[in-house]
mmCIF file of C-alpha atoms in Angstrom:
data_model
loop_
_atom_site.group_PDB
_atom_site.id
_atom_site.type_symbol
_atom_site.label_atom_id
_atom_site.label_comp_id
_atom_site.label_asym_id
_atom_site.label_seq_id
_atom_site.Cartn_x
_atom_site.Cartn_y
_atom_site.Cartn_z
ATOM 1 C CA MET T 8 111.394 84.333 94.062
ATOM 2 C CA LEU T 9 114.426 83.103 96.312
ATOM 3 C CA VAL T 10 114.254 79.259 98.312
ATOM 4 C CA ALA T 11 117.011 78.623 100.497
ATOM 5 C CA ASP T 12 116.250 74.310 101.012
ATOM 6 C CA ARG T 13 117.756 72.888 103.831
ATOM 7 C CA LEU T 14 121.208 74.521 103.785
ATOM 8 C CA THR T 15 123.989 73.229 105.117
ATOM 9 C CA ARG T 16 127.414 74.072 104.944
ATOM 10 C CA LYS T 17 130.457 73.288 107.092
ATOM 11 C CA TYR T 18 133.777 74.368 106.936
ATOM 12 C CA GLY T 19 136.162 70.889 108.136
ATOM 13 C CA ASP T 20 134.302 69.859 111.175
ATOM 14 C CA PHE T 21 132.818 73.049 111.949
ATOM 15 C CA LEU T 22 128.931 73.435 111.367
ATOM 16 C CA ALA T 23 128.477 77.060 110.026
ATOM 17 C CA VAL T 24 124.966 76.714 108.981
ATOM 18 C CA SER T 25 122.452 74.067 109.879
ATOM 19 C CA ASP T 26 119.657 72.922 108.186
ATOM 20 C CA VAL T 27 118.182 76.398 107.277
ATOM 21 C CA SER T 28 115.183 77.002 105.217
ATOM 22 C CA PHE T 29 113.062 80.365 104.159
ATOM 23 C CA SER T 30 111.186 81.978 101.036
ATOM 24 C CA ILE T 31 111.729 85.474 100.245
ATOM 25 C CA ALA T 32 108.751 86.966 97.805
ATOM 26 C CA GLN T 33 109.769 89.751 95.189
ATOM 27 C CA GLY T 34 109.373 93.056 96.236
ATOM 28 C CA GLU T 35 110.121 91.946 100.201
ATOM 29 C CA ILE T 36 112.352 93.901 102.603
ATOM 30 C CA VAL T 37 113.997 91.102 104.785
ATOM 31 C CA GLY T 38 115.917 91.460 107.301
ATOM 32 C CA LEU T 39 118.898 88.918 107.815
ATOM 33 C CA LEU T 40 119.837 88.883 111.475
ATOM 34 C CA GLY T 41 122.317 87.170 113.831
ATOM 35 C CA PRO T 42 125.179 87.418 116.426
ATOM 36 C CA ASN T 43 128.370 87.885 115.319
ATOM 37 C CA GLY T 44 129.968 84.308 113.694
ATOM 38 C CA ALA T 45 125.910 83.419 113.673
ATOM 39 C CA GLY T 46 126.514 82.195 110.146
ATOM 40 C CA LYS T 47 124.678 85.502 107.915
ATOM 41 C CA THR T 48 127.722 86.142 105.469
ATOM 42 C CA THR T 49 128.113 82.053 104.925
ATOM 43 C CA ILE T 50 124.192 82.090 103.899
ATOM 44 C CA MET T 51 124.677 84.998 102.033
ATOM 45 C CA LYS T 52 127.342 84.252 100.314
ATOM 46 C CA MET T 53 125.736 80.887 99.362
ATOM 47 C CA MET T 54 122.519 82.585 98.368
ATOM 48 C CA THR T 55 124.590 84.542 95.928
ATOM 49 C CA GLY T 56 126.146 80.994 94.232
ATOM 50 C CA PHE T 57 130.081 82.377 95.636
ATOM 51 C CA LEU T 58 129.896 79.339 97.909
ATOM 52 C CA GLU T 59 128.136 75.795 97.448
ATOM 53 C CA PRO T 60 126.132 74.530 100.460
ATOM 54 C CA THR T 61 127.735 70.931 102.003
ATOM 55 C CA SER T 62 124.168 69.932 101.195
ATOM 56 C CA GLY T 63 120.567 72.066 100.731
ATOM 57 C CA GLN T 64 120.000 74.318 97.994
ATOM 58 C CA ILE T 65 119.251 77.853 96.517
ATOM 59 C CA LEU T 66 116.250 78.134 94.204
ATOM 60 C CA ILE T 67 115.926 81.577 92.498
ATOM 61 C CA ASP T 68 112.787 81.434 90.278
ATOM 62 C CA GLY T 69 112.330 77.827 90.690
ATOM 63 C CA VAL T 70 115.992 77.019 89.384
ATOM 64 C CA ASN T 71 118.765 75.428 91.533
ATOM 65 C CA ILE T 72 121.967 78.397 91.249
ATOM 66 C CA GLU T 73 124.473 75.419 90.997
ATOM 67 C CA GLU T 74 122.925 74.297 87.598
ATOM 68 C CA ALA T 75 122.307 77.370 86.182
ATOM 69 C CA ARG T 76 125.050 79.317 87.925
ATOM 70 C CA ALA T 77 125.349 82.170 85.620
ATOM 71 C CA ALA T 78 121.404 83.196 84.721
ATOM 72 C CA THR T 79 120.787 82.996 88.098
ATOM 73 C CA GLN T 80 123.893 85.036 89.485
ATOM 74 C CA ALA T 81 123.056 87.580 86.798
ATOM 75 C CA LYS T 82 119.564 88.009 88.993
ATOM 76 C CA ILE T 83 121.026 89.175 91.795
ATOM 77 C CA GLY T 84 122.991 92.135 92.846
ATOM 78 C CA TYR T 85 125.721 91.954 96.041
ATOM 79 C CA LEU T 86 127.115 94.338 98.287
ATOM 80 C CA PRO T 87 130.040 92.693 100.662
ATOM 81 C CA GLU T 88 130.548 93.986 103.863
ATOM 82 C CA ASN T 89 133.841 95.565 102.545
ATOM 83 C CA CYS T 90 132.872 97.844 100.312
ATOM 84 C CA PRO T 91 134.688 96.406 97.256
ATOM 85 C CA VAL T 92 135.835 99.183 95.514
ATOM 86 C CA TYR T 93 138.796 100.648 93.523
ATOM 87 C CA PRO T 94 140.099 104.207 95.141
ATOM 88 C CA GLU T 95 142.147 104.825 92.206
ATOM 89 C CA MET T 96 139.182 105.031 89.864
ATOM 90 C CA THR T 97 136.488 107.302 89.514
ATOM 91 C CA VAL T 98 133.147 106.489 90.008
ATOM 92 C CA LEU T 99 132.101 106.228 86.212
ATOM 93 C CA ASP T 100 135.445 104.487 85.293
ATOM 94 C CA TYR T 101 134.393 102.080 88.043
ATOM 95 C CA LEU T 102 130.851 101.372 86.733
ATOM 96 C CA ASP T 103 131.896 100.590 83.657
ATOM 97 C CA TYR T 104 134.642 98.249 84.829
ATOM 98 C CA ALA T 105 131.494 96.619 87.008
ATOM 99 C CA ALA T 106 129.639 96.617 83.908
ATOM 100 C CA ALA T 107 132.445 95.369 81.910
ATOM 101 C CA LEU T 108 132.996 92.478 84.503
ATOM 102 C CA ARG T 109 129.075 91.361 84.049
ATOM 103 C CA ASN T 110 129.933 91.295 80.233
ATOM 104 C CA MET T 111 127.016 93.730 79.425
ATOM 105 C CA PRO T 112 127.356 95.169 75.818
ATOM 106 C CA GLU T 113 129.179 98.558 75.374
ATOM 107 C CA ALA T 114 125.604 100.024 73.930
ATOM 108 C CA ASP T 115 124.064 99.022 77.007
ATOM 109 C CA ARG T 116 126.606 100.161 79.702
ATOM 110 C CA GLY T 117 126.045 104.183 79.446
ATOM 111 C CA LEU T 118 122.458 103.801 80.145
ATOM 112 C CA ALA T 119 122.937 101.374 82.868
ATOM 113 C CA ILE T 120 125.423 103.288 84.521
ATOM 114 C CA ALA T 121 123.236 106.560 84.039
ATOM 115 C CA ARG T 122 120.240 104.795 86.196
ATOM 116 C CA ALA T 123 122.693 103.784 88.847
ATOM 117 C CA ILE T 124 124.118 106.580 89.546
ATOM 118 C CA ASP T 125 120.678 107.919 89.245
ATOM 119 C CA ALA T 126 119.106 105.647 91.744
ATOM 120 C CA THR T 127 122.078 106.140 93.918
ATOM 121 C CA ALA T 128 122.339 110.340 93.672
ATOM 122 C CA LEU T 129 125.424 110.157 92.435
ATOM 123 C CA HIS T 130 125.638 112.559 89.905
ATOM 124 C CA GLU T 131 128.101 115.551 91.585
ATOM 125 C CA LYS T 132 130.369 112.605 92.509
ATOM 126 C CA ALA T 133 130.388 110.596 89.170
ATOM 127 C CA GLY T 134 133.986 112.303 88.102
ATOM 128 C CA GLU T 135 135.771 112.346 91.447
ATOM 129 C CA PRO T 136 137.978 109.444 92.392
ATOM 130 C CA ILE T 137 136.422 107.378 94.887
ATOM 131 C CA SER T 138 139.527 107.720 97.354
ATOM 132 C CA SER T 139 138.350 111.120 97.643
ATOM 133 C CA LEU T 140 134.516 110.084 98.630
ATOM 134 C CA SER T 141 133.255 109.930 102.215
ATOM 135 C CA ARG T 142 132.111 106.197 103.940
ATOM 136 C CA GLY T 143 128.913 107.288 103.184
ATOM 137 C CA LEU T 144 129.609 108.181 99.008
ATOM 138 C CA ARG T 145 131.467 105.088 98.798
ATOM 139 C CA GLN T 146 128.704 102.652 100.206
ATOM 140 C CA ARG T 147 126.606 104.511 97.539
ATOM 141 C CA ALA T 148 129.096 103.557 94.838
ATOM 142 C CA GLY T 149 129.278 99.758 96.005
ATOM 143 C CA VAL T 150 125.410 99.991 95.455
ATOM 144 C CA ALA T 151 125.190 101.443 92.056
ATOM 145 C CA GLN T 152 127.685 98.852 90.998
ATOM 146 C CA ALA T 153 125.121 96.088 92.795
ATOM 147 C CA ILE T 154 122.211 97.448 90.805
ATOM 148 C CA LEU T 155 123.913 98.331 87.680
ATOM 149 C CA HIS T 156 122.201 95.168 85.965
ATOM 150 C CA ALA T 157 119.025 96.223 87.210
ATOM 151 C CA PRO T 158 118.546 92.321 89.440
ATOM 152 C CA ARG T 159 115.853 91.163 90.799
ATOM 153 C CA ILE T 160 117.758 90.500 94.020
ATOM 154 C CA VAL T 161 119.702 92.963 95.842
ATOM 155 C CA ILE T 162 121.701 91.258 99.022
ATOM 156 C CA LEU T 163 123.697 93.946 101.205
ATOM 157 C CA ASP T 164 125.788 93.328 103.626
ATOM 158 C CA GLU T 165 126.368 95.541 106.655
ATOM 159 C CA PRO T 166 125.386 98.295 104.174
ATOM 160 C CA THR T 167 125.013 101.105 107.147
ATOM 161 C CA ASN T 168 127.914 100.002 109.071
ATOM 162 C CA GLY T 169 130.734 102.981 109.738
ATOM 163 C CA LEU T 170 128.047 105.567 108.432
ATOM 164 C CA ASP T 171 127.261 108.591 110.721
ATOM 165 C CA PRO T 172 123.519 109.195 111.339
ATOM 166 C CA SER T 173 122.879 111.888 108.122
ATOM 167 C CA GLN T 174 124.136 109.263 105.725
ATOM 168 C CA ILE T 175 122.381 105.963 107.517
ATOM 169 C CA ARG T 176 119.087 107.916 106.514
ATOM 170 C CA GLN T 177 120.557 108.391 103.156
ATOM 171 C CA MET T 178 121.046 104.514 103.460
ATOM 172 C CA ARG T 179 117.389 103.433 104.439
ATOM 173 C CA ALA T 180 115.397 105.562 101.810
ATOM 174 C CA LEU T 181 117.466 104.107 98.980
ATOM 175 C CA ILE T 182 116.495 100.649 100.277
ATOM 176 C CA LYS T 183 113.514 101.536 100.195
ATOM 177 C CA ARG T 184 113.724 102.787 96.802
ATOM 178 C CA LEU T 185 115.410 99.469 95.752
ATOM 179 C CA ALA T 186 112.706 97.486 97.370
ATOM 180 C CA GLU T 187 110.038 99.280 94.326
ATOM 181 C CA THR T 188 112.061 97.276 91.698
ATOM 182 C CA ALA T 189 113.411 94.589 93.574
ATOM 183 C CA THR T 190 113.751 91.846 96.237
ATOM 184 C CA VAL T 191 115.857 93.464 98.838
ATOM 185 C CA ILE T 192 118.033 91.340 101.397
ATOM 186 C CA VAL T 193 119.973 93.518 104.266
ATOM 187 C CA SER T 194 122.235 91.324 106.375
ATOM 188 C CA THR T 195 123.164 93.302 109.687
ATOM 189 C CA HIS T 196 123.562 92.805 113.484
ATOM 190 C CA ILE T 197 122.028 96.086 114.221
ATOM 191 C CA LEU T 198 118.205 95.981 114.908
ATOM 192 C CA GLN T 199 116.979 99.769 114.058
ATOM 193 C CA GLU T 200 118.188 99.310 110.542
ATOM 194 C CA VAL T 201 116.081 96.120 110.273
ATOM 195 C CA GLN T 202 112.753 97.850 112.062
ATOM 196 C CA ALA T 203 113.478 100.985 110.043
ATOM 197 C CA VAL T 204 113.230 99.464 106.192
ATOM 198 C CA CYS T 205 112.788 95.973 106.565
ATOM 199 C CA ASP T 206 108.897 94.258 106.040
ATOM 200 C CA ARG T 207 110.518 90.773 107.671
ATOM 201 C CA ALA T 208 112.987 89.506 110.392
ATOM 202 C CA ILE T 209 114.819 86.548 109.807
ATOM 203 C CA ILE T 210 117.221 85.762 112.452
ATOM 204 C CA ILE T 211 120.053 82.913 112.530
ATOM 205 C CA ASN T 212 122.355 82.043 115.816
ATOM 206 C CA ARG T 213 124.716 79.317 116.023
ATOM 207 C CA GLY T 214 123.571 78.483 111.997
ATOM 208 C CA SER T 215 120.631 77.760 112.676
ATOM 209 C CA LEU T 216 117.025 79.685 111.446
ATOM 210 C CA MET T 217 115.288 80.567 114.713
ATOM 211 C CA TYR T 218 112.943 83.401 113.529
ATOM 212 C CA ASP T 219 111.193 83.702 110.773
ATOM 213 C CA ALA T 220 107.944 86.429 110.918
ATOM 214 C CA PRO T 221 106.886 89.689 109.405
ATOM 215 C CA LEU T 222 107.356 92.921 111.712
ATOM 216 C CA SER T 223 103.915 93.743 111.660
ATOM 217 C CA GLU T 224 103.353 90.673 113.995
ATOM 218 C CA LEU T 225 104.870 91.943 116.519
ATOM 219 C CA GLY T 226 102.212 92.732 118.658
ATOM 220 C CA GLY T 227 101.203 90.696 121.644
ATOM 221 C CA GLY T 228 99.695 87.834 119.834
ATOM 222 C CA GLY T 229 96.721 88.201 121.591
ATOM 223 C CA LYS T 230 97.904 88.746 125.212
ATOM 224 C CA LEU T 231 97.261 91.655 128.001
ATOM 225 C CA ALA T 232 99.547 92.805 130.001
ATOM 226 C CA ILE T 233 98.686 93.784 133.312
ATOM 227 C CA SER T 234 100.188 95.306 136.194
ATOM 228 C CA THR T 235 97.872 94.695 139.732
ATOM 229 C CA SER T 236 98.232 94.795 143.327
ATOM 230 C CA LEU T 237 97.180 91.334 143.265
ATOM 231 C CA ARG T 238 99.674 88.468 144.037
ATOM 232 C CA TYR T 239 99.989 85.607 140.823
ATOM 233 C CA ASP T 240 97.824 82.961 143.216
ATOM 234 C CA THR T 241 95.206 85.644 143.698
ATOM 235 C CA LEU T 242 95.286 86.680 139.966
ATOM 236 C CA GLN T 243 94.700 83.152 138.974
ATOM 237 C CA LYS T 244 91.639 82.961 141.514
ATOM 238 C CA VAL T 245 90.198 86.074 140.751
ATOM 239 C CA LEU T 246 89.964 85.679 136.816
ATOM 240 C CA GLY T 247 89.273 81.638 137.080
ATOM 241 C CA GLY T 248 86.270 80.536 135.187
ATOM 242 C CA LEU T 249 86.280 83.845 132.807
ATOM 243 C CA GLY T 250 85.859 82.679 129.213
ATOM 244 C CA THR T 251 88.167 85.316 127.660
ATOM 245 C CA ILE T 252 91.148 84.305 129.709
ATOM 246 C CA SER T 253 92.742 80.831 129.107
ATOM 247 C CA THR T 254 96.016 81.348 130.993
ATOM 248 C CA VAL T 255 97.770 83.632 133.593
ATOM 249 C CA GLU T 256 101.480 83.872 133.133
ATOM 250 C CA ASP T 257 103.901 85.586 135.357
ATOM 251 C CA ALA T 258 105.968 88.534 133.652
ATOM 252 C CA SER T 259 108.815 87.947 135.772
ATOM 253 C CA THR T 260 110.306 91.173 135.811
ATOM 254 C CA ASP T 261 107.987 92.297 138.498
ATOM 255 C CA THR T 262 105.917 91.136 141.128
ATOM 256 C CA HIS T 263 102.808 92.637 140.182
ATOM 257 C CA SER T 264 103.470 92.449 135.944
ATOM 258 C CA PHE T 265 101.498 89.129 134.703
ATOM 259 C CA GLU T 266 100.798 88.596 131.021
ATOM 260 C CA LEU T 267 97.074 87.196 130.068
ATOM 261 C CA THR T 268 96.642 85.110 127.055
ATOM 262 C CA ILE T 269 93.048 85.762 125.171
ATOM 263 C CA ASP T 270 91.289 82.653 124.768
ATOM 264 C CA GLN T 271 91.941 81.292 121.230
ATOM 265 C CA ALA T 272 88.118 81.200 120.630
ATOM 266 C CA SER T 273 87.654 84.599 121.042
ATOM 267 C CA LYS T 274 89.778 85.476 118.007
ATOM 268 C CA PRO T 275 92.849 87.749 119.841
ATOM 269 C CA ALA T 276 93.179 89.131 116.662
ATOM 270 C CA ASP T 277 89.949 91.003 116.850
ATOM 271 C CA SER T 278 90.562 94.604 118.974
ATOM 272 C CA ALA T 279 86.879 94.154 119.957
ATOM 273 C CA ASN T 280 87.543 90.810 121.898
ATOM 274 C CA LEU T 281 90.750 92.081 123.441
ATOM 275 C CA ASN T 282 88.608 95.120 124.754
ATOM 276 C CA LYS T 283 85.849 92.771 125.971
ATOM 277 C CA ALA T 284 88.727 90.777 127.755
ATOM 278 C CA ALA T 285 90.243 94.232 129.048
ATOM 279 C CA ALA T 286 86.957 94.743 130.234
ATOM 280 C CA ASP T 287 86.616 91.310 131.872
ATOM 281 C CA VAL T 288 89.727 91.557 133.713
ATOM 282 C CA SER T 289 89.662 95.420 135.179
ATOM 283 C CA ARG T 290 85.883 94.262 136.639
ATOM 284 C CA ARG T 291 87.190 91.277 138.151
ATOM 285 C CA ILE T 292 90.411 92.823 139.713
ATOM 286 C CA ILE T 293 88.087 95.320 141.155
ATOM 287 C CA GLU T 294 85.258 93.595 142.496
ATOM 288 C CA ALA T 295 88.261 91.584 144.554
ATOM 289 C CA GLY T 296 88.963 94.677 146.180
ATOM 290 C CA GLY T 297 92.506 94.886 144.177
ATOM 291 C CA GLU T 298 94.036 98.240 142.404
ATOM 292 C CA LEU T 299 94.919 98.158 138.921
ATOM 293 C CA PHE T 300 97.926 99.954 138.056
ATOM 294 C CA ALA T 301 98.040 99.317 133.939
ATOM 295 C CA LEU T 302 96.077 97.472 131.443
ATOM 296 C CA SER T 303 97.109 97.242 127.390
ATOM 297 C CA PRO T 304 97.793 94.963 124.812
ATOM 298 C CA ALA T 305 101.114 93.281 125.348
ATOM 299 C CA ARG T 306 103.600 94.065 122.811
ATOM 300 C CA ASN T 307 106.676 91.861 121.580
ATOM 301 C CA ASP T 308 109.770 93.490 121.072
ATOM 302 C CA LEU T 309 112.860 92.820 118.088
ATOM 303 C CA ASP T 310 115.047 93.643 120.738
ATOM 304 C CA GLN T 311 113.806 90.993 123.407
ATOM 305 C CA ILE T 312 113.402 88.951 120.835
ATOM 306 C CA PHE T 313 116.894 88.883 119.424
ATOM 307 C CA ALA T 314 118.174 89.261 123.143
ATOM 308 C CA GLU T 315 116.511 85.690 123.740
ATOM 309 C CA ILE T 316 117.609 83.996 120.662
ATOM 310 C CA SER T 317 121.632 85.171 121.282
ATOM 311 C CA ALA T 318 121.265 83.808 125.196
ATOM 312 C CA GLY T 319 119.806 80.653 124.206
ATOM 313 C CA THR T 320 116.481 81.655 126.092
ATOM 314 C CA ALA T 321 113.894 81.462 123.063
ATOM 315 C CA LYS T 322 112.593 78.241 121.024
ATOM 316 C CA LYS T 323 112.007 78.685 117.248
ATOM 317 C CA LEU T 324 109.706 80.639 116.138
ATOM 318 C CA LEU T 325 108.935 80.415 112.747
ATOM 319 C CA ASN T 326 105.894 81.842 111.000
ATOM 320 C CA GLU T 327 103.799 80.008 113.692
ATOM 321 C CA ASN T 328 102.807 83.540 115.491
ATOM 322 C CA ASN T 329 104.026 86.198 117.124
ATOM 323 C CA GLN T 330 105.220 85.548 120.309
ATOM 324 C CA THR T 331 108.709 84.137 121.057
ATOM 325 C CA PRO T 332 108.493 82.337 124.605
ATOM 326 C CA SER T 333 109.929 84.318 127.621
ATOM 327 C CA ASP T 334 112.035 82.231 130.184
ATOM 328 C CA SER T 335 109.098 82.630 132.908
ATOM 329 C CA THR T 336 109.711 81.411 136.535
ATOM 330 C CA LYS T 337 106.806 80.211 136.224
ATOM 331 C CA GLU T 338 104.994 78.299 133.498
ATOM 332 C CA PRO T 339 101.698 79.843 132.394
ATOM 333 C CA VAL T 340 98.331 78.836 134.528
ATOM 334 C CA ASN T 341 95.288 77.585 132.933
ATOM 335 C CA VAL T 342 92.257 79.737 134.337
#
């Protein structure tokens, strides 16, 4: 559906985006994350054809946007961070004006406007001046403009910025409805928004792509989190030769906390193998006279991944597995 192929963008000597590649399928809701100044808005402007890449290309349905700009842009709906509405216009007038800018035939505008108002639940405010609307309703009017022409790709830049909790819930519900007929890309620095509505997260930092994986993969990646009275060296010896465990890693946050990697031959995605490994580990620790405080499948966390990437302590994770390497005080040790 949409492919970003080695996107690079320079502003003079400043490298804003560096060799970024990803693809997004039809119907996905993708969160484009990153700290302020990471390059998210530059990437979105290139995706919409508003800004040309210094090198690389954007493909929409296999067509380079630079080679067929009008045709590919017609498939895209875009809501910038600063919602571009005209406060003196009514919602209906604004949408009619947006339809005219898109060269929609007058005969088709009425139905298109009605559908956009219905999708954004703006019926009661359709005849009101935009200046009289709350911020949340203005955001909805901006979304109505973005979906007026039934685009196949909807790009929303900070759609919940400045909204109250009730308006945020309404915007999340709207995004999910949009995904029923379109691919939705949500740019934000608010992790809760990505976790609430997105299928997948792409994280940009300092212009580079650092993370690209489905949120469903934020599990432990075949690891067990364990807390025990045994020290690191002792635990390593106790679990030595245990076929279901390949490495012991110090979690570094607590002298009693560790992560154990399930041997790849044990098919870690299979919960039965995780259970078998957990039983083996608990038995070994008890036999060694140690105390077992906690034992569970390890969980990776988007907040943790984002923090490590922002701090520069994480390595790239691009659809390879569901673990971002941690900045541990000890290297994982094979057992």
